[in-house]
CSV table of C-alpha atoms in Angstrom, one decimal:
chain,number,residue,atom,x,y,z
A,9,MET,CA,21.4,29.2,-59.8
A,10,MET,CA,20.0,26.4,-62.0
A,11,SER,CA,20.1,22.8,-60.9
A,12,PHE,CA,21.9,19.8,-62.7
A,13,VAL,CA,18.5,18.5,-63.2
A,14,THR,CA,16.9,21.6,-65.0
A,15,ARG,CA,19.8,21.9,-67.3
A,16,LEU,CA,19.5,18.5,-68.4
A,17,PHE,CA,15.5,18.4,-68.9
A,18,GLY,CA,14.6,21.9,-68.9
A,19,ARG,CA,11.8,22.6,-66.4
A,20,THR,CA,10.4,19.3,-66.4
A,21,LYS,CA,11.7,16.5,-64.3
A,22,PRO,CA,11.6,12.8,-65.5
A,23,ALA,CA,8.7,10.9,-63.9
A,24,PHE,CA,9.1,7.1,-63.5
A,25,SER,CA,6.3,5.1,-63.1
A,26,GLU,CA,4.5,1.7,-64.0
A,27,ALA,CA,4.0,1.4,-67.9
A,28,ARG,CA,0.2,0.5,-68.6
A,29,PRO,CA,-1.6,-1.1,-71.6
A,30,GLY,CA,-2.5,2.4,-72.7
A,31,ASP,CA,1.4,3.0,-73.1
A,32,ALA,CA,1.7,0.4,-76.1
A,33,GLY,CA,1.6,2.4,-78.9
A,34,ALA,CA,4.6,4.9,-77.5
A,35,ILE,CA,6.4,1.8,-76.3
A,36,ALA,CA,6.0,0.2,-79.8
A,37,GLY,CA,7.3,3.3,-81.6
A,38,LEU,CA,10.1,3.5,-79.3
A,39,HIS,CA,11.1,0.2,-79.5
A,40,GLY,CA,11.1,0.3,-83.3
A,41,ALA,CA,13.5,3.5,-82.9
A,42,SER,CA,15.8,1.4,-81.0
A,43,PHE,CA,15.9,-2.0,-82.3
A,44,GLN,CA,16.4,-3.7,-85.7
A,45,ARG,CA,13.1,-5.7,-85.3
A,46,GLY,CA,10.7,-3.5,-83.6
A,47,TRP,CA,7.6,-4.7,-81.8
A,48,GLY,CA,4.2,-3.5,-83.0
A,49,GLU,CA,1.7,-2.1,-80.9
A,50,ASP,CA,-0.6,-4.9,-81.0
A,51,GLU,CA,2.5,-7.3,-79.7
A,52,VAL,CA,3.3,-4.6,-76.9
A,53,HIS,CA,-0.5,-4.5,-75.7
A,54,ARG,CA,-0.3,-8.5,-75.4
A,55,VAL,CA,2.8,-8.4,-73.5
A,56,LEU,CA,1.6,-5.7,-71.1
A,57,ILE,CA,-1.7,-7.4,-70.2
A,58,GLU,CA,0.1,-10.5,-69.1
A,59,THR,CA,-0.3,-10.9,-65.4
A,60,ASN,CA,3.3,-11.6,-64.9
A,61,VAL,CA,4.8,-8.9,-66.8
A,62,VAL,CA,6.3,-5.8,-64.7
A,63,ALA,CA,6.7,-2.8,-67.0
A,64,HIS,CA,8.1,0.8,-66.2
A,65,ARG,CA,8.5,4.1,-68.3
A,66,VAL,CA,9.9,7.1,-67.8
A,67,MET,CA,8.1,10.1,-68.9
A,68,ILE,CA,9.7,13.6,-69.8
A,69,GLY,CA,6.4,16.1,-69.8
A,70,HIS,CA,3.9,14.1,-72.1
A,71,ALA,CA,6.8,12.2,-74.1
A,72,LEU,CA,7.8,8.7,-73.4
A,73,ALA,CA,11.8,8.8,-72.8
A,74,GLY,CA,12.3,5.3,-72.0
A,75,PHE,CA,10.6,2.1,-70.8
A,76,ILE,CA,11.5,-1.5,-69.5
A,77,LEU,CA,9.8,-4.7,-69.4
A,78,SER,CA,10.3,-8.1,-67.6
A,79,ARG,CA,8.4,-11.5,-67.4
A,80,LEU,CA,8.4,-13.0,-64.0
A,81,ALA,CA,8.0,-16.7,-63.2
A,82,GLY,CA,9.1,-19.3,-60.6
A,83,GLY,CA,11.3,-16.6,-58.7
A,84,GLU,CA,13.2,-15.5,-61.9
A,85,ALA,CA,12.7,-12.6,-64.2
A,86,GLU,CA,13.9,-12.0,-67.7
A,87,ILE,CA,14.4,-8.5,-68.8
A,88,LEU,CA,12.5,-8.7,-72.2
A,89,SER,CA,13.4,-5.1,-73.4
A,90,ILE,CA,14.7,-1.7,-72.3
A,91,ALA,CA,15.0,1.3,-74.2
A,92,ILE,CA,15.9,4.9,-73.9
A,93,ALA,CA,14.5,7.5,-76.7
A,94,PRO,CA,17.7,8.7,-78.8
A,95,ALA,CA,16.8,12.0,-77.7
A,96,TRP,CA,17.3,11.5,-74.0
A,97,ARG,CA,20.3,8.9,-74.2
A,98,GLY,CA,23.2,9.9,-71.9
A,99,ARG,CA,21.3,11.9,-69.5
A,100,LYS,CA,21.4,9.3,-66.7
A,101,LEU,CA,17.7,7.7,-67.0
A,102,ALA,CA,18.6,4.1,-67.9
A,103,ARG,CA,20.1,3.5,-64.4
A,104,PRO,CA,17.4,4.9,-62.2
A,105,LEU,CA,14.6,3.2,-64.6
A,106,LEU,CA,16.7,-0.3,-64.2
A,107,ASP,CA,17.0,0.3,-60.4
A,108,LEU,CA,13.3,0.8,-60.0
A,109,HIS,CA,12.5,-2.0,-62.0
A,110,LEU,CA,15.0,-4.4,-60.2
A,111,ARG,CA,13.5,-3.1,-56.8
A,112,ARG,CA,10.0,-3.9,-58.0
A,113,LEU,CA,11.1,-7.4,-59.2
A,114,ALA,CA,12.5,-8.3,-55.8
A,115,GLY,CA,9.5,-7.0,-54.3
A,116,LEU,CA,7.6,-9.5,-56.4
A,117,GLY,CA,9.8,-12.3,-55.2
A,118,ALA,CA,12.5,-12.4,-58.1
A,119,ARG,CA,15.7,-13.7,-56.8
A,120,SER,CA,17.5,-13.6,-60.1
A,121,VAL,CA,17.0,-11.4,-63.2
A,122,PHE,CA,18.4,-12.5,-66.6
A,123,LEU,CA,18.5,-10.5,-70.0
A,124,GLU,CA,20.3,-10.9,-73.4
A,125,VAL,CA,22.0,-8.2,-74.8
A,126,ASP,CA,24.4,-7.4,-78.1
A,127,GLU,CA,28.1,-8.0,-77.2
A,128,HIS,CA,28.7,-4.9,-79.4
A,129,ASN,CA,26.2,-2.6,-77.4
A,130,ALA,CA,28.8,-0.9,-75.7
A,131,ALA,CA,26.1,1.6,-73.7
A,132,ALA,CA,24.1,-1.4,-72.5
A,133,CYS,CA,26.7,-3.5,-71.6
A,134,ARG,CA,28.4,-0.8,-69.5
A,135,LEU,CA,24.8,0.0,-67.7
A,136,TYR,CA,24.6,-4.0,-66.7
A,137,ARG,CA,28.2,-4.4,-65.7
A,138,ARG,CA,27.4,-1.2,-63.5
A,139,ALA,CA,24.2,-2.8,-62.3
A,140,SER,CA,26.1,-5.8,-61.5
A,141,PHE,CA,25.0,-8.4,-64.0
A,142,ARG,CA,27.6,-11.0,-64.9
A,143,GLU,CA,27.9,-13.0,-68.0
A,144,VAL,CA,26.7,-16.6,-67.5
A,145,GLY,CA,26.5,-17.7,-71.2
A,146,ARG,CA,26.7,-16.5,-74.9
A,147,ARG,CA,24.7,-17.1,-78.0
A,148,GLN,CA,27.4,-17.1,-80.7
A,149,GLY,CA,25.9,-15.4,-84.1
A,150,TYR,CA,22.6,-14.5,-82.8
A,151,TYR,CA,22.3,-11.0,-83.9
A,152,PRO,CA,22.7,-10.0,-87.5
A,153,GLY,CA,26.1,-9.5,-88.9
A,154,GLY,CA,27.1,-12.3,-86.7
A,155,ALA,CA,27.2,-10.7,-82.9
A,156,ALA,CA,27.0,-12.7,-80.0
A,157,ALA,CA,24.2,-12.3,-77.6
A,158,LEU,CA,25.5,-12.1,-74.1
A,159,VAL,CA,23.5,-13.9,-71.3
A,160,LEU,CA,23.7,-11.9,-68.2
A,161,ARG,CA,22.3,-12.6,-64.6
A,162,ARG,CA,21.8,-10.5,-61.4
A,163,ASP,CA,21.2,-12.2,-58.3
A,164,LEU,CA,18.8,-9.9,-56.0
A,165,ALA,CA,19.0,-9.7,-52.1
């Protein structure tokens, strides 16, 4: 009988790991496919080599299926970006990627994590709500078209 994971991903299981500077091109490509203003490879590379940046990825075979990047400072972290490739959305990759990342941030001393998300990004808002983030602020008209950026926070134990 075929397992749930095999049915979702074929024979290759998702592999979660730290992202490295060598992933900059793939991350930039996914970022560009996921956001209105994508980051270039050089920009992603500069972020990945910062000593206070924590980055994780999920690979399906040799393909980047998702990533998450945060900056850590003074006991707080800010999630800079998280994306799952369009072909892999809805396949339960975002939550384990986020959970891995939050555990690493906590292990590095982060006591709280912040992020901003478009109020109309229902999938992302649902992910963060289920991961115990709560709204602590709002930037009205932040995104093109007038959407607000929700400022979310989660305290880490």
